[in-house]
Coordinates of C-alpha atoms in Angstrom, one line a residue:
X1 CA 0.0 0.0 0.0
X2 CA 3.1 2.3 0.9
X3 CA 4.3 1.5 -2.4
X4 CA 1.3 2.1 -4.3
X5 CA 0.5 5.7 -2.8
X6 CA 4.4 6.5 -3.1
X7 CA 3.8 5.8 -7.2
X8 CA 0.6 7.3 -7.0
X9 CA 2.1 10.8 -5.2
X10 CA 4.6 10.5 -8.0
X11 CA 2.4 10.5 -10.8
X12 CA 0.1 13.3 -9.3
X13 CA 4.0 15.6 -8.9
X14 CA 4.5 14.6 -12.6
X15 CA 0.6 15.7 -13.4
X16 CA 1.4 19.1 -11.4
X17 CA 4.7 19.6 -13.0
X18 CA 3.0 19.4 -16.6
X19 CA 0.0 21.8 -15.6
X20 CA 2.7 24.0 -14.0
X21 CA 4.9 24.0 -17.2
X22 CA 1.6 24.5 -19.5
X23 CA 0.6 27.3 -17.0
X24 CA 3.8 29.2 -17.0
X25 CA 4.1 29.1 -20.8
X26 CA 0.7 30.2 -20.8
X27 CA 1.4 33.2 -19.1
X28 CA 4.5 34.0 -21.3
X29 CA 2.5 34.2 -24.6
X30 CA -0.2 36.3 -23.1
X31 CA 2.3 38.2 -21.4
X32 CA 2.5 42.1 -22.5
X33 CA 6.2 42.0 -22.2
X34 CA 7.3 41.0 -25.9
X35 CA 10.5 40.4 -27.3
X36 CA 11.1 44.0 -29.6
X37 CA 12.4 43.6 -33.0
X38 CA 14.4 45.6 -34.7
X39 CA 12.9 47.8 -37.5
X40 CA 13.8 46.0 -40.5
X41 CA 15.5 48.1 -43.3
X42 CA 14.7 48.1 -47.2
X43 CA 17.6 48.5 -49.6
X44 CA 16.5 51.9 -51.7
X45 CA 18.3 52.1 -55.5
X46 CA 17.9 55.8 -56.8
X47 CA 18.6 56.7 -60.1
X48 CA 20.4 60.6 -60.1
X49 CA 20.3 63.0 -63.0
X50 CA 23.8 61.6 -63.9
X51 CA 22.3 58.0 -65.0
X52 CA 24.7 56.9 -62.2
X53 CA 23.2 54.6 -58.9
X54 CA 23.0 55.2 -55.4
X55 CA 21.9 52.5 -53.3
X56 CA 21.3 53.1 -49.2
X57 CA 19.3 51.3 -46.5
X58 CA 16.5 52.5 -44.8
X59 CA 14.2 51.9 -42.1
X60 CA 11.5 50.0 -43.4
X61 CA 9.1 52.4 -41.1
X62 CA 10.9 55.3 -42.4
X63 CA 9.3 58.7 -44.3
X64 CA 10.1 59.7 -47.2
X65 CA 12.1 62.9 -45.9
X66 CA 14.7 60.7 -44.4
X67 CA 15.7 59.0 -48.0
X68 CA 15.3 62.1 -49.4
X69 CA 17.7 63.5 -47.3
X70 CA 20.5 61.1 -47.5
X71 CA 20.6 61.1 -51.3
X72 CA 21.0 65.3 -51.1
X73 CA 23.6 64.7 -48.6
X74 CA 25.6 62.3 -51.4
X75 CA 25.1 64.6 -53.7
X76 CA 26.8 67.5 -51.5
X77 CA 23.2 69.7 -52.5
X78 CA 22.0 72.4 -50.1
X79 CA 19.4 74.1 -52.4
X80 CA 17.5 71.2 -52.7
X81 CA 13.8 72.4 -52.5
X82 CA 13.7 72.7 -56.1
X83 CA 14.3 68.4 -56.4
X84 CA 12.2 65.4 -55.1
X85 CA 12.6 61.6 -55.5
X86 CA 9.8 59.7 -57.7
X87 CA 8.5 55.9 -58.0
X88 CA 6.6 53.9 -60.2
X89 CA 3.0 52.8 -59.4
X90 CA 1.4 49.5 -60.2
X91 CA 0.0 51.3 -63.2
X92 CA 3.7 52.4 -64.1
X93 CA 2.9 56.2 -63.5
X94 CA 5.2 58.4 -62.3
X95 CA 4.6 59.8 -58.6
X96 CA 6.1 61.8 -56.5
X97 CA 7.1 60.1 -53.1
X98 CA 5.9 62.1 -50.3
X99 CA 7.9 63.2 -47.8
X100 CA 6.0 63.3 -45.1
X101 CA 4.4 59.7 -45.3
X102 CA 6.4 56.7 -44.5
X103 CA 7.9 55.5 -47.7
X104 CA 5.8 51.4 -47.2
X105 CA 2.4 53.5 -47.5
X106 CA 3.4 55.0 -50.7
X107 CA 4.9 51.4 -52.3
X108 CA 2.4 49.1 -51.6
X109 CA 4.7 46.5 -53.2
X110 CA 7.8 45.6 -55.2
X111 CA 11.5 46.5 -55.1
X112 CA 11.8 50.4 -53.6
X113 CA 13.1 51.9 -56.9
X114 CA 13.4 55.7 -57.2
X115 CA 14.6 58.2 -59.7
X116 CA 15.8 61.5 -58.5
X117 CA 14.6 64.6 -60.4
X118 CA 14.0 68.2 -60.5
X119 CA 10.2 69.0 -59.2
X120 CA 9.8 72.6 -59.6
X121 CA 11.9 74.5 -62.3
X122 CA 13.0 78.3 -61.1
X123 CA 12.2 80.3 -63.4
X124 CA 15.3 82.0 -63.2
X125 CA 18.2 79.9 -62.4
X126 CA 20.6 82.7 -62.4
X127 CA 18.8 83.3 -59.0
X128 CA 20.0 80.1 -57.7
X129 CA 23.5 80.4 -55.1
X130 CA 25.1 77.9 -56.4
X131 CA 26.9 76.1 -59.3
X132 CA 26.4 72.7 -58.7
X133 CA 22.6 73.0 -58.0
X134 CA 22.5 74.9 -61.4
X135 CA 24.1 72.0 -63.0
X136 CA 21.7 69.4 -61.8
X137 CA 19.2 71.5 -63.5
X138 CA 20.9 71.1 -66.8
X139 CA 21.4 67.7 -66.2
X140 CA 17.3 67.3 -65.9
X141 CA 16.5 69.8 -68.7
X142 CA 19.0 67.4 -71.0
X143 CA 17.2 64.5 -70.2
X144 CA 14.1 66.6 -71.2
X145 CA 14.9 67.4 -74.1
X146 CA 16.5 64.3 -75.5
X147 CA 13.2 62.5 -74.2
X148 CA 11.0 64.8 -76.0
X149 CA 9.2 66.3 -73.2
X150 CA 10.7 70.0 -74.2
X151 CA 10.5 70.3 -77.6
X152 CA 13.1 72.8 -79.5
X153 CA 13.9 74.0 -82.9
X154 CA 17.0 73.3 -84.5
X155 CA 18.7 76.4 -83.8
X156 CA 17.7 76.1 -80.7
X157 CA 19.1 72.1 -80.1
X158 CA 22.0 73.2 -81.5
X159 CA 23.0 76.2 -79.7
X160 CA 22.3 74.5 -76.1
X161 CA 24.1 71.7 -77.6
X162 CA 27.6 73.4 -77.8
X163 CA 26.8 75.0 -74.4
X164 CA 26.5 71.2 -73.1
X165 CA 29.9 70.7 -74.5
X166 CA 31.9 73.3 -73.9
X167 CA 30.7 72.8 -70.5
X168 CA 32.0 69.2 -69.9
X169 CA 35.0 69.0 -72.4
X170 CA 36.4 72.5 -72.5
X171 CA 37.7 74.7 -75.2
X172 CA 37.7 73.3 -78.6
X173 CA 40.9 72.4 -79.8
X174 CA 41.7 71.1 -83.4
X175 CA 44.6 68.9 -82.0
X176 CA 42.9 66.9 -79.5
X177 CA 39.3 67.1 -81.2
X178 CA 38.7 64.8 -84.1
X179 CA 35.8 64.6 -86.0
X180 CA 33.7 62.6 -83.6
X181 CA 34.6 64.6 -80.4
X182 CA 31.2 64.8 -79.8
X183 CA 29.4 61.2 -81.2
X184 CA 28.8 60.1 -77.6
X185 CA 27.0 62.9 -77.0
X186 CA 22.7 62.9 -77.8
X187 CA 21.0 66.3 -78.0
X188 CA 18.0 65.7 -79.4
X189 CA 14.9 63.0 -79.9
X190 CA 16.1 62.6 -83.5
X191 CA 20.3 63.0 -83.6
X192 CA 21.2 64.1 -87.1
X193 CA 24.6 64.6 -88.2
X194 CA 23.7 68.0 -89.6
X195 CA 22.7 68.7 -86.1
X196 CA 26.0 67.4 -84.5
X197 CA 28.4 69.8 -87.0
X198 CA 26.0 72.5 -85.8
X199 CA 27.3 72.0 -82.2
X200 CA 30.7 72.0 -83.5
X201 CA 30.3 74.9 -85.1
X202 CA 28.7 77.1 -82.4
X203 CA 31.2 75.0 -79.6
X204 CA 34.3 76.7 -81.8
X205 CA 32.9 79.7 -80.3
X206 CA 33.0 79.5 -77.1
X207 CA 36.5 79.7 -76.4
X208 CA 37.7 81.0 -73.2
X209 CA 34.2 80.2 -70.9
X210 CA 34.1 78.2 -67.8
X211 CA 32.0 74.9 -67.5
X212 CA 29.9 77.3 -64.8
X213 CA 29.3 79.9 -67.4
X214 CA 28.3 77.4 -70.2
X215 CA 25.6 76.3 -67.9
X216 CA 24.2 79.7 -67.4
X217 CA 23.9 80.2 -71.1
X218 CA 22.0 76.7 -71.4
X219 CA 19.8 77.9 -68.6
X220 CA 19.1 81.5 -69.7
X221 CA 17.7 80.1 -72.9
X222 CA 16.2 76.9 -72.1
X223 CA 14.1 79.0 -69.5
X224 CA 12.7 80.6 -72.1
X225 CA 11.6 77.5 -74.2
X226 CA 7.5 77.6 -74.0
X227 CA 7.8 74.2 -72.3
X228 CA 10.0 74.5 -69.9
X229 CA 9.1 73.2 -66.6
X230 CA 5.6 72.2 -67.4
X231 CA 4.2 68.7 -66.1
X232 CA 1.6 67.1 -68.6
X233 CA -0.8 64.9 -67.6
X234 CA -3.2 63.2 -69.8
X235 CA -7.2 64.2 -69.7
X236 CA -10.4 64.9 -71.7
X237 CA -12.1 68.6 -72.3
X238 CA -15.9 68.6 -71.3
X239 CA -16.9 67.5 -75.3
X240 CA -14.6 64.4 -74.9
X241 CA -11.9 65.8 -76.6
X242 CA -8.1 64.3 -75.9
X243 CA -6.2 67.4 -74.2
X244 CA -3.3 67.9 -72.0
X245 CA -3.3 69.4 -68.9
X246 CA -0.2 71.0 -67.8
X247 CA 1.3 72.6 -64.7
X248 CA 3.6 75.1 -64.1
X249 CA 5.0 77.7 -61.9
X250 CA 2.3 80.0 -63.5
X251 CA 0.1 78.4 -63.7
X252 CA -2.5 75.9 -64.9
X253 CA -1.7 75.4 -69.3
X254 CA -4.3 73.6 -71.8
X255 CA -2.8 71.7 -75.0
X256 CA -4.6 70.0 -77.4
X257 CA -2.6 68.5 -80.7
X258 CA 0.5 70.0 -78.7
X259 CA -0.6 73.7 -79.1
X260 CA -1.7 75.4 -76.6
X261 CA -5.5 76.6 -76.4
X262 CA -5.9 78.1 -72.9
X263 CA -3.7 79.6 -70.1
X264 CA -5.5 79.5 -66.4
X265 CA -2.9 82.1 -64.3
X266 CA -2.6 81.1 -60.5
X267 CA -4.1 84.1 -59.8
X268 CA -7.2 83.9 -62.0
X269 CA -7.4 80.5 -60.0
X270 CA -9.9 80.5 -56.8
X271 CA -10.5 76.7 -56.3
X272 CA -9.0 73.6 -57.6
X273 CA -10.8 70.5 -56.3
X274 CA -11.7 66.3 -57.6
X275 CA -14.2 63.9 -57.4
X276 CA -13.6 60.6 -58.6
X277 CA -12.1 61.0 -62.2
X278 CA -13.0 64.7 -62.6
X279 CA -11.1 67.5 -62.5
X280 CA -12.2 70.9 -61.4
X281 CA -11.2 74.6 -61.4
X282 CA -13.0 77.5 -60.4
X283 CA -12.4 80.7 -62.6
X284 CA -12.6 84.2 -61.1
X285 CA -14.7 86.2 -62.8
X286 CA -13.6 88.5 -65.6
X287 CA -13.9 92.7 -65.8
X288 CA -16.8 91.8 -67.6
X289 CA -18.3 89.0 -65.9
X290 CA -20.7 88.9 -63.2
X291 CA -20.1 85.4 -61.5
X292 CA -17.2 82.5 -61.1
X293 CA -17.2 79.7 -63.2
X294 CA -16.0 76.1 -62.6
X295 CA -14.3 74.1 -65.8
X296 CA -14.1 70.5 -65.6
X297 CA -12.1 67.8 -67.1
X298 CA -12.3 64.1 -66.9
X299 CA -9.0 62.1 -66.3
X300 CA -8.1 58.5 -66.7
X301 CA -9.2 57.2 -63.4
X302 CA -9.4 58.5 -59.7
X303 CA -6.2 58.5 -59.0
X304 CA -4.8 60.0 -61.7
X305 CA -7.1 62.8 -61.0
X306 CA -5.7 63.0 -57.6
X307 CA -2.6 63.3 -58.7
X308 CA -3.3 65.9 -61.1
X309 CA -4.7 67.7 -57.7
X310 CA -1.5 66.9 -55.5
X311 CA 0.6 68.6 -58.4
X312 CA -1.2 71.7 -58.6
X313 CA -1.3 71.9 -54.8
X314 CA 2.6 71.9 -54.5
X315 CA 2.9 74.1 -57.6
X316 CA 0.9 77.0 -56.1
X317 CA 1.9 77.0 -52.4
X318 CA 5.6 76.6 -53.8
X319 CA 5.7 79.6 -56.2
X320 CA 2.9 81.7 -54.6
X321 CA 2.9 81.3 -51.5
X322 CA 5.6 83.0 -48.7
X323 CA 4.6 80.3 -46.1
X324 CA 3.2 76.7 -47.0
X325 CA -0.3 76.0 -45.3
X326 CA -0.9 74.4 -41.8
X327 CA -1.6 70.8 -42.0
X328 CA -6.0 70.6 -41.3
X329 CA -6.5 69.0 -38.0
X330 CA -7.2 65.0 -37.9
X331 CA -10.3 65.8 -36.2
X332 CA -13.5 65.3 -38.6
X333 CA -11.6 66.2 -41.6
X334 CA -12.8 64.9 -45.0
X335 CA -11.5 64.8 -48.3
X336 CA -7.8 64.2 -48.5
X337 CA -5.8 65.9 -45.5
X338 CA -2.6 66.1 -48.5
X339 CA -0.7 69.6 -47.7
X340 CA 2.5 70.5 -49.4
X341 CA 5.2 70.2 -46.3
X342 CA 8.2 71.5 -48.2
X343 CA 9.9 75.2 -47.6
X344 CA 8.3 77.3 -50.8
X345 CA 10.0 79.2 -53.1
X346 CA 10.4 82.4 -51.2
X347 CA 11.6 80.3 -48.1
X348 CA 14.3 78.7 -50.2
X349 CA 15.8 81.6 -51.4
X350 CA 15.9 83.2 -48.3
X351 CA 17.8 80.3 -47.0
X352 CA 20.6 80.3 -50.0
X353 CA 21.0 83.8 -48.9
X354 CA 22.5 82.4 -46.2
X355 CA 24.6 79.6 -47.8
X356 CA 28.0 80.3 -46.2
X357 CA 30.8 77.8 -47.4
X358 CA 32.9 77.2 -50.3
X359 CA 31.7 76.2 -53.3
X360 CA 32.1 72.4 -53.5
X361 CA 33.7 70.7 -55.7
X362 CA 32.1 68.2 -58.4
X363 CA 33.2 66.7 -61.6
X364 CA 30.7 67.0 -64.4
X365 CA 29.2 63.7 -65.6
X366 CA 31.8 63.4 -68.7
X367 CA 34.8 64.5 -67.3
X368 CA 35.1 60.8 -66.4
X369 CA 34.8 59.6 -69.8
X370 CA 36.8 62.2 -72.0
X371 CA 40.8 63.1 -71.1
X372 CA 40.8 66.3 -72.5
X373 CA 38.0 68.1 -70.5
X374 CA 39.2 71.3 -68.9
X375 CA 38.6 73.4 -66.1
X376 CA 36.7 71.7 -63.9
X377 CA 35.6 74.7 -62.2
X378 CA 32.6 73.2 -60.0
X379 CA 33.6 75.5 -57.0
X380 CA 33.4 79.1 -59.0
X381 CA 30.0 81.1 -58.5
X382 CA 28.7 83.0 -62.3
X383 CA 30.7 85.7 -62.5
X384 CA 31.9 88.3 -65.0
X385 CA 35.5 88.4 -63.0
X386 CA 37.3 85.8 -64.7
X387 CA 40.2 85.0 -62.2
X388 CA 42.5 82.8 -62.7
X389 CA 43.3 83.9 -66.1
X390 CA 45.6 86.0 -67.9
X391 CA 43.4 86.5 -71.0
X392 CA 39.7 85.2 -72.2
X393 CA 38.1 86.8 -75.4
X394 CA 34.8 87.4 -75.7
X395 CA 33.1 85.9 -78.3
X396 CA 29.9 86.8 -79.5
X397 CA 26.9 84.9 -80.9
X398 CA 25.1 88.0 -82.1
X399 CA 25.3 86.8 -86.0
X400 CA 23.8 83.2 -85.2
X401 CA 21.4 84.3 -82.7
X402 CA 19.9 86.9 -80.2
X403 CA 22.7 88.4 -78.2
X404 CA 22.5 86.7 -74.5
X405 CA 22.7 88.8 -71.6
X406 CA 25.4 88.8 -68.9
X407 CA 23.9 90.8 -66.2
X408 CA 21.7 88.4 -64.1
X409 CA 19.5 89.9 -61.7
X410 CA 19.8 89.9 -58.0
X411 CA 17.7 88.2 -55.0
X412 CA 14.8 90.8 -56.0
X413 CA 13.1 92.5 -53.3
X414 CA 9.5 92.9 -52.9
X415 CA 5.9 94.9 -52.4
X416 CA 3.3 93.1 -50.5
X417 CA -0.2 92.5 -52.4
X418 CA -2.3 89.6 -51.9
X419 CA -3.8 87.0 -53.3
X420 CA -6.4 83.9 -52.2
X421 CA -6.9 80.5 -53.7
X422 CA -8.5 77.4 -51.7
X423 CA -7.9 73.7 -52.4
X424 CA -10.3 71.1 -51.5
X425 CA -11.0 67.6 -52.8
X426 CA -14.8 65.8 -52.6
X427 CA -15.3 62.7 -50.8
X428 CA -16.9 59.3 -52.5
X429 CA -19.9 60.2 -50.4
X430 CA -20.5 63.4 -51.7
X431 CA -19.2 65.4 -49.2
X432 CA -17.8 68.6 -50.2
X433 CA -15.1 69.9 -48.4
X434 CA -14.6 73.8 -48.3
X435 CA -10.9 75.3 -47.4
X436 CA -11.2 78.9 -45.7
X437 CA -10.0 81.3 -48.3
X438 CA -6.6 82.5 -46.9
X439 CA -4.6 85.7 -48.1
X440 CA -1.2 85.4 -48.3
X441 CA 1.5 88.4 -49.5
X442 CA 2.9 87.7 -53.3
X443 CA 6.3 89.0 -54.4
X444 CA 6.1 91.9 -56.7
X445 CA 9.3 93.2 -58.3
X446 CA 10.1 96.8 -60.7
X447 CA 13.4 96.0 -63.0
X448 CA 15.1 98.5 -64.6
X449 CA 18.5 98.1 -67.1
X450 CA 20.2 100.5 -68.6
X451 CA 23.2 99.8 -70.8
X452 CA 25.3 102.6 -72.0
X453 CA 29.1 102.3 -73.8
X454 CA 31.9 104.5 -74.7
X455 CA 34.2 103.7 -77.4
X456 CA 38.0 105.3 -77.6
X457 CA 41.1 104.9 -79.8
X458 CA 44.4 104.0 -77.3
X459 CA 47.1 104.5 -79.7
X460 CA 49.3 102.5 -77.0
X461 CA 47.2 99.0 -77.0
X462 CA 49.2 95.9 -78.4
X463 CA 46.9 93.5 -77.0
X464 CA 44.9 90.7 -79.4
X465 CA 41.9 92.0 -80.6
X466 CA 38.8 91.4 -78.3
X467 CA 40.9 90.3 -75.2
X468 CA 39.3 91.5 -72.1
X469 CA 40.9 94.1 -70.1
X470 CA 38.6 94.6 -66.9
X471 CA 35.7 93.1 -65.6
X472 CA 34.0 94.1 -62.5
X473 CA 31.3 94.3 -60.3
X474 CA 29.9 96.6 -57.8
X475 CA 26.7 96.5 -55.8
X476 CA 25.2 99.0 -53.4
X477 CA 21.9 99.4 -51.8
X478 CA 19.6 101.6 -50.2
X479 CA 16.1 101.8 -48.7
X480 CA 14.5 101.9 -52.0
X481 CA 16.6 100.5 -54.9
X482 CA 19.3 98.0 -55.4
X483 CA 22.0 98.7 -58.2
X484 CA 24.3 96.3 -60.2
X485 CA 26.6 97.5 -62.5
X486 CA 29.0 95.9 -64.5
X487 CA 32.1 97.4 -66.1
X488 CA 33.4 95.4 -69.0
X489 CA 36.4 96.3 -71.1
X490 CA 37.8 95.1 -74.1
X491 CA 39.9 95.8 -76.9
X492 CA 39.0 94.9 -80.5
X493 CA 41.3 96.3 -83.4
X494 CA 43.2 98.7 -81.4
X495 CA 40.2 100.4 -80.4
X496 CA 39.3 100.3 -76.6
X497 CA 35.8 99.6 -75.7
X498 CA 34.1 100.0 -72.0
X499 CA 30.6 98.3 -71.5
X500 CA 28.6 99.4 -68.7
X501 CA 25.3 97.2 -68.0
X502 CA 23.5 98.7 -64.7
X503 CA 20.5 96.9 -63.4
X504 CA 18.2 98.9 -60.9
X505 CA 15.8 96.8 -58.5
X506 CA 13.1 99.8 -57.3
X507 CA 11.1 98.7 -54.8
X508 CA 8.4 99.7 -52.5
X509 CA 5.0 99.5 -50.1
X510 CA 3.5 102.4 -52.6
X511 CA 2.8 103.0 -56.1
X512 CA 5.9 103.7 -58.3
X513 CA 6.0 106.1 -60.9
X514 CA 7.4 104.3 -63.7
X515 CA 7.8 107.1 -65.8
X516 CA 9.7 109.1 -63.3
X517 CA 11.8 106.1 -61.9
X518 CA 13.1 105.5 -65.7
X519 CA 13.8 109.2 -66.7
X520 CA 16.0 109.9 -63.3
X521 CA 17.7 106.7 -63.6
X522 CA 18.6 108.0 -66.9
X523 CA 19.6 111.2 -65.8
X524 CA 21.7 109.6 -62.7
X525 CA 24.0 107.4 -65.5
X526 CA 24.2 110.1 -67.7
X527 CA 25.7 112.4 -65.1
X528 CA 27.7 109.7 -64.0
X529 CA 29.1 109.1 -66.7
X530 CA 28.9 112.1 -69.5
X531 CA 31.5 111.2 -71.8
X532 CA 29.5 107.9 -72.8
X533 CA 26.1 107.4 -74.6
X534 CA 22.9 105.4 -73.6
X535 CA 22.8 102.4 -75.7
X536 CA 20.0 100.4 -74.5
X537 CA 17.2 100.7 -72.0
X538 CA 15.3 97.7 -70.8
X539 CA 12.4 98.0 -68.6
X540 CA 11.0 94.5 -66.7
X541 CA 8.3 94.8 -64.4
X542 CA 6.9 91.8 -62.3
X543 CA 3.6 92.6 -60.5
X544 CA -0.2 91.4 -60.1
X545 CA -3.0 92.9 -60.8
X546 CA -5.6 92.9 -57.9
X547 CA -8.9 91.8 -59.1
X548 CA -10.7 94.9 -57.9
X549 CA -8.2 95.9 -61.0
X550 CA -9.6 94.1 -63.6
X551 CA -7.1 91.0 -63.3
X552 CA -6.2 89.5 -66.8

């Protein structure tokens, strides 16, 4: 009996051990305390402007500012407000990743893929501080143009053609350039050879300018092209008709058969809104028009439609805005709570300002193909004071094409006006959802330029015809204008030549007289300067017209 209770006790010990060990474990797995894992990272590949790679790893959980940053940071950029990083959706449409959302919301699925590119063209890049970002813009409008996306005439392919070389390879030089110098090179959709000795030609030119000043040139007339910077998305006019919808820093642009049939300016613009495929914008009224009216097109699908929306968004709080908007409260908010997060045009220019190092150095995208590119100058901001050398000629392009200006403007002051436009977006229910109108100040700007020269004989000059003497700069400021002038002089068949180019920033809380401004500016060079002769007056003014005005 001793015996048989001894086994028995032993079994029930064994019983208890095995409800104690099922217990225990039990209370592990419902226990709060987990075991934390670590975050796991996604390997990103970005294509840069370059066509080169650059691969990192992020944090899966990780927003999209965070990759953004780290591919600026490779790319030593500072003024990078102007750029943004874009993905391919299921439907292989280009996007723009977000910065503010975590990158795994925004790529549902597949490899994490991105192409870096340039999001909102200035549209003056002489207003940008420094070389390098300018350069990445060339590298973008390049890629434009050889993709088709900003078309050009001949002259036009050919002349920002030699710019492209002369920037990477240098002077032209008969003993190192063969006939091919320049096959590896594409400038255009269709590459011609009658297009290539058109480069050559114009390149042959442009002895004596830096890579830095090439670019300039490239961007002071691809700026112009009627193209330039506009994003085109696909859509249908109220009759069905295939259009294009593009957008811009000015505004909102109709094509249809790739001319243009309407223009929409930002400020003409009081709403822009979707609902399902649609498209809407609500016009102000005209000086002779009594009520608003609301113009809608029909795109692909829904989200293409809200893409079209996000675009226009980013355009208009970038360019016309001083601050972006406040992000609308998670609180019963309908419609789509997307806000433009980035700094906006006025902020970023206001922060190169303040740009205080040396100008890096960076080695253009063929100098690592070609031996005999020159002058690498990636660290030297646009200016006429060519240091570093003993003699440059000038060269001019004024019997191939329109002269090109080589007074840029400054960081241009401004008045304060205002302006309102409200975004909102409609939910699948039928909810509309209404944005308080909000008035925000708008940069207004009065140019003047006056260019005046003097031509005298020096009996004592020995130099090479059109060798440049001088070149300088001054600035000064006061409460009320800012003036540049620039004092070029040269030497051309024993004749010495000085060039004076003055640019006069007026600006002001109260109405400028125009007339007056001009004719004492006039009087002021004159006086200055009374042995020389007023060549050239240009007069630029930037402003809005209020719509108490009669807003065109």
């Amino acid at each position: 009996f001793a015996a048989g209770a001894a086994k028995q006790l032993e079994y029930q010990q064994l019983e208890d051990d095995k409800l104690s060990q099922k217990s225990s474990s039990s209370k592990l797995s419902r226990s709060p305390l987990k075991i934390v894992k670590k975050p796991k990272s996604m390997q990103c590949k970005v294509i840069l402007l370059d066509g080169s790679e650059y691969t990192c790893d992020v944090e899966k959980r990780s927003r999209g500012q965070v990759l953004f940053d780290k591919v600026c940071e490779h790319l030593n950029l500072l003024e990078k407000d102007y750029f943004g990083l874009t993905y391919r959706d299921a439907e292989n449409q280009k996007n723009w990743l977000d910065p503010a959302k975590e990158i795994k919301k925004q790529i549902r699925s597949g490899a994490w893929h991105f192409s870096f590119n340039v999001k909102f063209y200035p549209p003056d890049p002489a207003q940008l501080s420094e070389d390098i970002t300018r350069y990445y813009l060339c590298l973008q409008l390049r890629d434009d143009i050889v993709s088709g996306r900003l078309p050009c005439s001949f002259v036009t392919l050919a002349l920002l053609g030699s710019y492209t070389v002369q920037s990477e390879l240098g002077d032209y030089d008969p003993d190192e350039c063969g006939n091919d110098y320049i096959s590896e090179f594409r400038f255009a959709p269709n590459h011609t050879k009658e297009l290539e000795d058109k480069v050559i030609e114009l390149h042959k030119s442009h002895r004596g300018m830096t890579p830095a000043e090439a670019e300039m040139h490239f961007l002071e007339n691809a700026k112009k092209l009627s193209m330039y910077g506009v994003d085109l998305h696909h859509a249908k006019d109220s009759e069905g008709v295939e259009i294009m919808l593009g957008v811009c820093a000015s505004g909102l642009l109709i094509y249809r058969d790739r001319l243009r049939i309407n223009r929409f300016a930002w400020p003409k613009v009081l709403k822009i809104s979707y609902k399902r495929n649609n498209f809407y914008i609500k016009i102000r009224p005209g000086e002779f028009e009594q009520f608003e009216s609301t113009i809608g097109f029909k795109l692909p699908n829904h989200r293409a439609a809200k893409r079209l929306w996000k675009v226009c968004v980013e355009h208009h709080t970038f360019f016309r805005l001083l601050l972006p908007e406040a992000p609308p409260k998670k609180f019963l908010t309908l419609g789509s709570k997307f806000r433009y997060s980035g700094r906006t045009q006025a902020q970023t220019r206001r922060a190169s300002a303040l740009i205080d190092r040396p100008a890096p150095y960076f080695e253009r995208s063929s100098s690592k193909r070609y031996t005999m590119s020159r002058s690498l100058d990636g660290g030297r901001h646009y200016s006429l004071t060519l240091k570093g050398r003993e003699k440059a000629k000038i060269m001019s392009l004024c019997k191939l094409l329109n002269s090109h200006s080589t007074c840029f403007p400054l960081v241009q002051s401004s008045t304060v006006k205002t302006e309102s436009l409200s975004f909102g977006s409609v939910s699948p229910g039928g909810v509309k959802l209404e944005i308080s109108t909000k008035e925000v100040p708008v940069v207004h700007t009065e140019t003047k330029t006056i260019t005046y020269e003097s031509s005298q004989v020096d009996a004592g000059a020995d130099l090479e015809p059109g060798v440049l003497m001088s070149a300088q700069t001054i600035t000064s400021e006061t409460t009320s204008t800012t003036t540049t002038t620039h004092i070029t002089k040269t030497v051309k068949g024993g004749i010495s030549e000085t060039r004076i180019e003055k640019r006069i920033v007026i600006t002001g809380d109260a109405d400028i007289d125009h007339d007056q401004a001009l004719a004492q500016a006039i009087k002021e060079a004159k006086e200055q300067h009374p042995d020389m002769s007023v060549t050239k007056v240009v007069v630029h003014k930037e402003t809005e017209i209020t719509p108490e005005d009669g807003e065109d």
